């Protein structure tokens, strides 16, 4: 398991505006059908920030080879500065877990403008 920047370099700290890749290498006893991959993101105080899975995104489960790599490409993490942990699950469409990893990734996000709250909202000011 790795967290990579846009150049494929493993890192633990990212600016909240930069892209990243969550990558996990897997190996099973056999090929599997009807698989959903899901993630959950938590702030270091345990606040649940975000959850998604491949079934929500594509409306279809998929098959896993016996061995391979799953990569989630993230354009940016629009969150305020802090430490975040990410859970990962492989499950059936009905929610039955094939495998589940808590805190599989921990990343530090930085934010150059020191916003407060949970999310970093893209914005501009206009004063006349």
mmCIF file with all atom_site columns, C-alpha atoms in Angstrom:
data_model
loop_
_atom_site.group_PDB
_atom_site.id
_atom_site.type_symbol
_atom_site.label_atom_id
_atom_site.label_alt_id
_atom_site.label_comp_id
_atom_site.label_asym_id
_atom_site.label_entity_id
_atom_site.label_seq_id
_atom_site.pdbx_PDB_ins_code
_atom_site.Cartn_x
_atom_site.Cartn_y
_atom_site.Cartn_z
_atom_site.occupancy
_atom_site.B_iso_or_equiv
_atom_site.pdbx_formal_charge
_atom_site.auth_seq_id
_atom_site.auth_comp_id
_atom_site.auth_asym_id
_atom_site.auth_atom_id
_atom_site.pdbx_PDB_model_num
ATOM 1   C CA . UNK A 1 1   ? 0.000   0.000   0.000   1.00 0.00 ? 1   UNK A CA 1
ATOM 2   C CA . UNK A 1 2   ? 1.249   3.412   -0.919  1.00 0.00 ? 2   UNK A CA 1
ATOM 3   C CA . UNK A 1 3   ? 0.180   7.025   -1.242  1.00 0.00 ? 3   UNK A CA 1
ATOM 4   C CA . UNK A 1 4   ? 1.820   8.539   -4.311  1.00 0.00 ? 4   UNK A CA 1
ATOM 5   C CA . UNK A 1 5   ? 2.036   12.019  -5.756  1.00 0.00 ? 5   UNK A CA 1
ATOM 6   C CA . UNK A 1 6   ? 1.232   12.808  -9.398  1.00 0.00 ? 6   UNK A CA 1
ATOM 7   C CA . UNK A 1 7   ? 4.743   11.664  -10.395 1.00 0.00 ? 7   UNK A CA 1
ATOM 8   C CA . UNK A 1 8   ? 4.370   8.265   -8.706  1.00 0.00 ? 8   UNK A CA 1
ATOM 9   C CA . UNK A 1 9   ? 6.614   9.171   -5.748  1.00 0.00 ? 9   UNK A CA 1
ATOM 10  C CA . UNK A 1 10  ? 5.563   7.875   -2.349  1.00 0.00 ? 10  UNK A CA 1
ATOM 11  C CA . UNK A 1 11  ? 4.791   10.644  0.162   1.00 0.00 ? 11  UNK A CA 1
ATOM 12  C CA . UNK A 1 12  ? 3.022   11.137  3.480   1.00 0.00 ? 12  UNK A CA 1
ATOM 13  C CA . UNK A 1 13  ? 2.445   14.921  3.298   1.00 0.00 ? 13  UNK A CA 1
ATOM 14  C CA . UNK A 1 14  ? 0.451   16.667  0.571   1.00 0.00 ? 14  UNK A CA 1
ATOM 15  C CA . UNK A 1 15  ? -0.816  20.157  -0.004  1.00 0.00 ? 15  UNK A CA 1
ATOM 16  C CA . UNK A 1 16  ? -4.616  20.008  -0.096  1.00 0.00 ? 16  UNK A CA 1
ATOM 17  C CA . UNK A 1 17  ? -4.650  21.230  -3.721  1.00 0.00 ? 17  UNK A CA 1
ATOM 18  C CA . UNK A 1 18  ? -2.352  18.591  -5.200  1.00 0.00 ? 18  UNK A CA 1
ATOM 19  C CA . UNK A 1 19  ? -3.402  15.284  -6.771  1.00 0.00 ? 19  UNK A CA 1
ATOM 20  C CA . UNK A 1 20  ? -2.563  11.974  -5.131  1.00 0.00 ? 20  UNK A CA 1
ATOM 21  C CA . UNK A 1 21  ? -2.972  8.268   -5.730  1.00 0.00 ? 21  UNK A CA 1
ATOM 22  C CA . UNK A 1 22  ? -4.000  5.674   -3.161  1.00 0.00 ? 22  UNK A CA 1
ATOM 23  C CA . UNK A 1 23  ? -2.536  2.387   -4.298  1.00 0.00 ? 23  UNK A CA 1
ATOM 24  C CA . UNK A 1 24  ? -2.821  -1.099  -2.873  1.00 0.00 ? 24  UNK A CA 1
ATOM 25  C CA . UNK A 1 25  ? -1.216  -4.245  -4.234  1.00 0.00 ? 25  UNK A CA 1
ATOM 26  C CA . UNK A 1 26  ? -3.270  -7.349  -3.545  1.00 0.00 ? 26  UNK A CA 1
ATOM 27  C CA . UNK A 1 27  ? -2.832  -11.092 -3.830  1.00 0.00 ? 27  UNK A CA 1
ATOM 28  C CA . UNK A 1 28  ? -5.620  -13.623 -3.331  1.00 0.00 ? 28  UNK A CA 1
ATOM 29  C CA . UNK A 1 29  ? -6.050  -17.370 -3.445  1.00 0.00 ? 29  UNK A CA 1
ATOM 30  C CA . UNK A 1 30  ? -8.232  -17.133 -6.539  1.00 0.00 ? 30  UNK A CA 1
ATOM 31  C CA . UNK A 1 31  ? -9.943  -14.700 -8.878  1.00 0.00 ? 31  UNK A CA 1
ATOM 32  C CA . UNK A 1 32  ? -13.012 -13.014 -7.417  1.00 0.00 ? 32  UNK A CA 1
ATOM 33  C CA . UNK A 1 33  ? -16.195 -11.764 -9.047  1.00 0.00 ? 33  UNK A CA 1
ATOM 34  C CA . UNK A 1 34  ? -18.809 -9.329  -7.767  1.00 0.00 ? 34  UNK A CA 1
ATOM 35  C CA . UNK A 1 35  ? -16.284 -7.119  -5.937  1.00 0.00 ? 35  UNK A CA 1
ATOM 36  C CA . UNK A 1 36  ? -16.726 -3.540  -4.702  1.00 0.00 ? 36  UNK A CA 1
ATOM 37  C CA . UNK A 1 37  ? -13.811 -1.431  -3.428  1.00 0.00 ? 37  UNK A CA 1
ATOM 38  C CA . UNK A 1 38  ? -14.676 1.214   -0.850  1.00 0.00 ? 38  UNK A CA 1
ATOM 39  C CA . UNK A 1 39  ? -12.883 3.906   1.118   1.00 0.00 ? 39  UNK A CA 1
ATOM 40  C CA . UNK A 1 40  ? -13.677 6.006   4.171   1.00 0.00 ? 40  UNK A CA 1
ATOM 41  C CA . UNK A 1 41  ? -11.733 9.104   5.239   1.00 0.00 ? 41  UNK A CA 1
ATOM 42  C CA . UNK A 1 42  ? -11.497 10.251  8.866   1.00 0.00 ? 42  UNK A CA 1
ATOM 43  C CA . UNK A 1 43  ? -9.910  13.297  10.464  1.00 0.00 ? 43  UNK A CA 1
ATOM 44  C CA . UNK A 1 44  ? -7.465  12.530  13.293  1.00 0.00 ? 44  UNK A CA 1
ATOM 45  C CA . UNK A 1 45  ? -10.175 13.274  15.898  1.00 0.00 ? 45  UNK A CA 1
ATOM 46  C CA . UNK A 1 46  ? -12.338 10.483  14.405  1.00 0.00 ? 46  UNK A CA 1
ATOM 47  C CA . UNK A 1 47  ? -14.698 12.748  12.450  1.00 0.00 ? 47  UNK A CA 1
ATOM 48  C CA . UNK A 1 48  ? -16.032 10.881  9.428   1.00 0.00 ? 48  UNK A CA 1
ATOM 49  C CA . UNK A 1 49  ? -15.250 13.067  6.403   1.00 0.00 ? 49  UNK A CA 1
ATOM 50  C CA . UNK A 1 50  ? -16.046 11.075  3.276   1.00 0.00 ? 50  UNK A CA 1
ATOM 51  C CA . UNK A 1 51  ? -16.990 7.660   1.955   1.00 0.00 ? 51  UNK A CA 1
ATOM 52  C CA . UNK A 1 52  ? -17.256 6.244   -1.552  1.00 0.00 ? 52  UNK A CA 1
ATOM 53  C CA . UNK A 1 53  ? -16.982 2.982   -3.411  1.00 0.00 ? 53  UNK A CA 1
ATOM 54  C CA . UNK A 1 54  ? -16.728 1.621   -6.934  1.00 0.00 ? 54  UNK A CA 1
ATOM 55  C CA . UNK A 1 55  ? -20.382 0.547   -6.961  1.00 0.00 ? 55  UNK A CA 1
ATOM 56  C CA . UNK A 1 56  ? -21.543 4.111   -6.236  1.00 0.00 ? 56  UNK A CA 1
ATOM 57  C CA . UNK A 1 57  ? -19.247 5.459   -8.963  1.00 0.00 ? 57  UNK A CA 1
ATOM 58  C CA . UNK A 1 58  ? -19.864 2.865   -11.690 1.00 0.00 ? 58  UNK A CA 1
ATOM 59  C CA . UNK A 1 59  ? -23.116 1.079   -10.689 1.00 0.00 ? 59  UNK A CA 1
ATOM 60  C CA . UNK A 1 60  ? -21.376 -2.238  -11.433 1.00 0.00 ? 60  UNK A CA 1
ATOM 61  C CA . UNK A 1 61  ? -19.242 -4.608  -9.345  1.00 0.00 ? 61  UNK A CA 1
ATOM 62  C CA . UNK A 1 62  ? -16.089 -5.889  -11.011 1.00 0.00 ? 62  UNK A CA 1
ATOM 63  C CA . UNK A 1 63  ? -13.773 -8.889  -11.032 1.00 0.00 ? 63  UNK A CA 1
ATOM 64  C CA . UNK A 1 64  ? -10.356 -9.119  -9.403  1.00 0.00 ? 64  UNK A CA 1
ATOM 65  C CA . UNK A 1 65  ? -7.555  -11.207 -10.811 1.00 0.00 ? 65  UNK A CA 1
ATOM 66  C CA . UNK A 1 66  ? -5.653  -13.386 -8.375  1.00 0.00 ? 66  UNK A CA 1
ATOM 67  C CA . UNK A 1 67  ? -2.955  -10.711 -8.103  1.00 0.00 ? 67  UNK A CA 1
ATOM 68  C CA . UNK A 1 68  ? -2.950  -7.028  -9.045  1.00 0.00 ? 68  UNK A CA 1
ATOM 69  C CA . UNK A 1 69  ? -3.035  -3.386  -8.064  1.00 0.00 ? 69  UNK A CA 1
ATOM 70  C CA . UNK A 1 70  ? -5.969  -1.117  -7.287  1.00 0.00 ? 70  UNK A CA 1
ATOM 71  C CA . UNK A 1 71  ? -5.357  2.629   -7.598  1.00 0.00 ? 71  UNK A CA 1
ATOM 72  C CA . UNK A 1 72  ? -7.681  5.460   -6.648  1.00 0.00 ? 72  UNK A CA 1
ATOM 73  C CA . UNK A 1 73  ? -6.717  8.717   -8.366  1.00 0.00 ? 73  UNK A CA 1
ATOM 74  C CA . UNK A 1 74  ? -7.717  11.807  -6.367  1.00 0.00 ? 74  UNK A CA 1
ATOM 75  C CA . UNK A 1 75  ? -7.636  15.233  -8.062  1.00 0.00 ? 75  UNK A CA 1
ATOM 76  C CA . UNK A 1 76  ? -7.292  17.084  -4.764  1.00 0.00 ? 76  UNK A CA 1
ATOM 77  C CA . UNK A 1 77  ? -8.238  16.697  -1.112  1.00 0.00 ? 77  UNK A CA 1
ATOM 78  C CA . UNK A 1 78  ? -10.303 19.861  -0.446  1.00 0.00 ? 78  UNK A CA 1
ATOM 79  C CA . UNK A 1 79  ? -9.885  19.614  3.327   1.00 0.00 ? 79  UNK A CA 1
ATOM 80  C CA . UNK A 1 80  ? -8.327  21.868  5.908   1.00 0.00 ? 80  UNK A CA 1
ATOM 81  C CA . UNK A 1 81  ? -4.833  21.127  7.229   1.00 0.00 ? 81  UNK A CA 1
ATOM 82  C CA . UNK A 1 82  ? -4.484  18.088  9.474   1.00 0.00 ? 82  UNK A CA 1
ATOM 83  C CA . UNK A 1 83  ? -3.879  14.366  9.684   1.00 0.00 ? 83  UNK A CA 1
ATOM 84  C CA . UNK A 1 84  ? -6.339  12.053  7.939   1.00 0.00 ? 84  UNK A CA 1
ATOM 85  C CA . UNK A 1 85  ? -6.677  8.278   7.965   1.00 0.00 ? 85  UNK A CA 1
ATOM 86  C CA . UNK A 1 86  ? -8.218  6.194   5.225   1.00 0.00 ? 86  UNK A CA 1
ATOM 87  C CA . UNK A 1 87  ? -9.949  2.837   5.570   1.00 0.00 ? 87  UNK A CA 1
ATOM 88  C CA . UNK A 1 88  ? -10.200 0.448   2.632   1.00 0.00 ? 88  UNK A CA 1
ATOM 89  C CA . UNK A 1 89  ? -12.653 -2.399  2.078   1.00 0.00 ? 89  UNK A CA 1
ATOM 90  C CA . UNK A 1 90  ? -13.242 -5.102  -0.510  1.00 0.00 ? 90  UNK A CA 1
ATOM 91  C CA . UNK A 1 91  ? -16.834 -6.275  -0.284  1.00 0.00 ? 91  UNK A CA 1
ATOM 92  C CA . UNK A 1 92  ? -19.823 -7.653  -2.139  1.00 0.00 ? 92  UNK A CA 1
ATOM 93  C CA . UNK A 1 93  ? -22.576 -5.321  -3.388  1.00 0.00 ? 93  UNK A CA 1
ATOM 94  C CA . UNK A 1 94  ? -24.694 -6.388  -0.376  1.00 0.00 ? 94  UNK A CA 1
ATOM 95  C CA . UNK A 1 95  ? -21.980 -5.087  1.989   1.00 0.00 ? 95  UNK A CA 1
ATOM 96  C CA . UNK A 1 96  ? -20.471 -8.414  3.082   1.00 0.00 ? 96  UNK A CA 1
ATOM 97  C CA . UNK A 1 97  ? -16.740 -7.748  3.591   1.00 0.00 ? 97  UNK A CA 1
ATOM 98  C CA . UNK A 1 98  ? -14.205 -9.897  1.818   1.00 0.00 ? 98  UNK A CA 1
ATOM 99  C CA . UNK A 1 99  ? -11.477 -7.873  3.530   1.00 0.00 ? 99  UNK A CA 1
ATOM 100 C CA . UNK A 1 100 ? -11.277 -4.615  5.487   1.00 0.00 ? 100 UNK A CA 1
ATOM 101 C CA . UNK A 1 101 ? -8.299  -2.523  6.536   1.00 0.00 ? 101 UNK A CA 1
ATOM 102 C CA . UNK A 1 102 ? -8.636  0.285   9.091   1.00 0.00 ? 102 UNK A CA 1
ATOM 103 C CA . UNK A 1 103 ? -6.128  3.153   8.873   1.00 0.00 ? 103 UNK A CA 1
ATOM 104 C CA . UNK A 1 104 ? -4.510  1.600   5.805   1.00 0.00 ? 104 UNK A CA 1
ATOM 105 C CA . UNK A 1 105 ? -3.245  5.070   4.865   1.00 0.00 ? 105 UNK A CA 1
ATOM 106 C CA . UNK A 1 106 ? -2.378  8.083   7.027   1.00 0.00 ? 106 UNK A CA 1
ATOM 107 C CA . UNK A 1 107 ? -1.643  11.376  5.328   1.00 0.00 ? 107 UNK A CA 1
ATOM 108 C CA . UNK A 1 108 ? -0.820  14.881  6.471   1.00 0.00 ? 108 UNK A CA 1
ATOM 109 C CA . UNK A 1 109 ? -2.504  17.681  4.533   1.00 0.00 ? 109 UNK A CA 1
ATOM 110 C CA . UNK A 1 110 ? -1.159  21.198  4.511   1.00 0.00 ? 110 UNK A CA 1
ATOM 111 C CA . UNK A 1 111 ? -3.064  24.319  3.540   1.00 0.00 ? 111 UNK A CA 1
ATOM 112 C CA . UNK A 1 112 ? -1.168  27.539  2.850   1.00 0.00 ? 112 UNK A CA 1
ATOM 113 C CA . UNK A 1 113 ? -4.052  29.856  3.788   1.00 0.00 ? 113 UNK A CA 1
ATOM 114 C CA . UNK A 1 114 ? -4.872  28.421  7.235   1.00 0.00 ? 114 UNK A CA 1
ATOM 115 C CA . UNK A 1 115 ? -8.622  27.978  6.755   1.00 0.00 ? 115 UNK A CA 1
ATOM 116 C CA . UNK A 1 116 ? -10.630 26.504  9.603   1.00 0.00 ? 116 UNK A CA 1
ATOM 117 C CA . UNK A 1 117 ? -13.400 23.916  9.644   1.00 0.00 ? 117 UNK A CA 1
ATOM 118 C CA . UNK A 1 118 ? -13.542 20.654  7.682   1.00 0.00 ? 118 UNK A CA 1
ATOM 119 C CA . UNK A 1 119 ? -13.383 21.583  4.019   1.00 0.00 ? 119 UNK A CA 1
ATOM 120 C CA . UNK A 1 120 ? -11.399 23.997  1.909   1.00 0.00 ? 120 UNK A CA 1
ATOM 121 C CA . UNK A 1 121 ? -13.840 25.745  -0.425  1.00 0.00 ? 121 UNK A CA 1
ATOM 122 C CA . UNK A 1 122 ? -12.419 27.094  -3.670  1.00 0.00 ? 122 UNK A CA 1
ATOM 123 C CA . UNK A 1 123 ? -13.240 30.790  -3.736  1.00 0.00 ? 123 UNK A CA 1
ATOM 124 C CA . UNK A 1 124 ? -12.290 34.337  -4.689  1.00 0.00 ? 124 UNK A CA 1
ATOM 125 C CA . UNK A 1 125 ? -13.116 37.681  -3.067  1.00 0.00 ? 125 UNK A CA 1
ATOM 126 C CA . UNK A 1 126 ? -14.367 40.771  -4.802  1.00 0.00 ? 126 UNK A CA 1
ATOM 127 C CA . UNK A 1 127 ? -14.525 44.058  -2.944  1.00 0.00 ? 127 UNK A CA 1
ATOM 128 C CA . UNK A 1 128 ? -15.837 47.204  -4.650  1.00 0.00 ? 128 UNK A CA 1
#
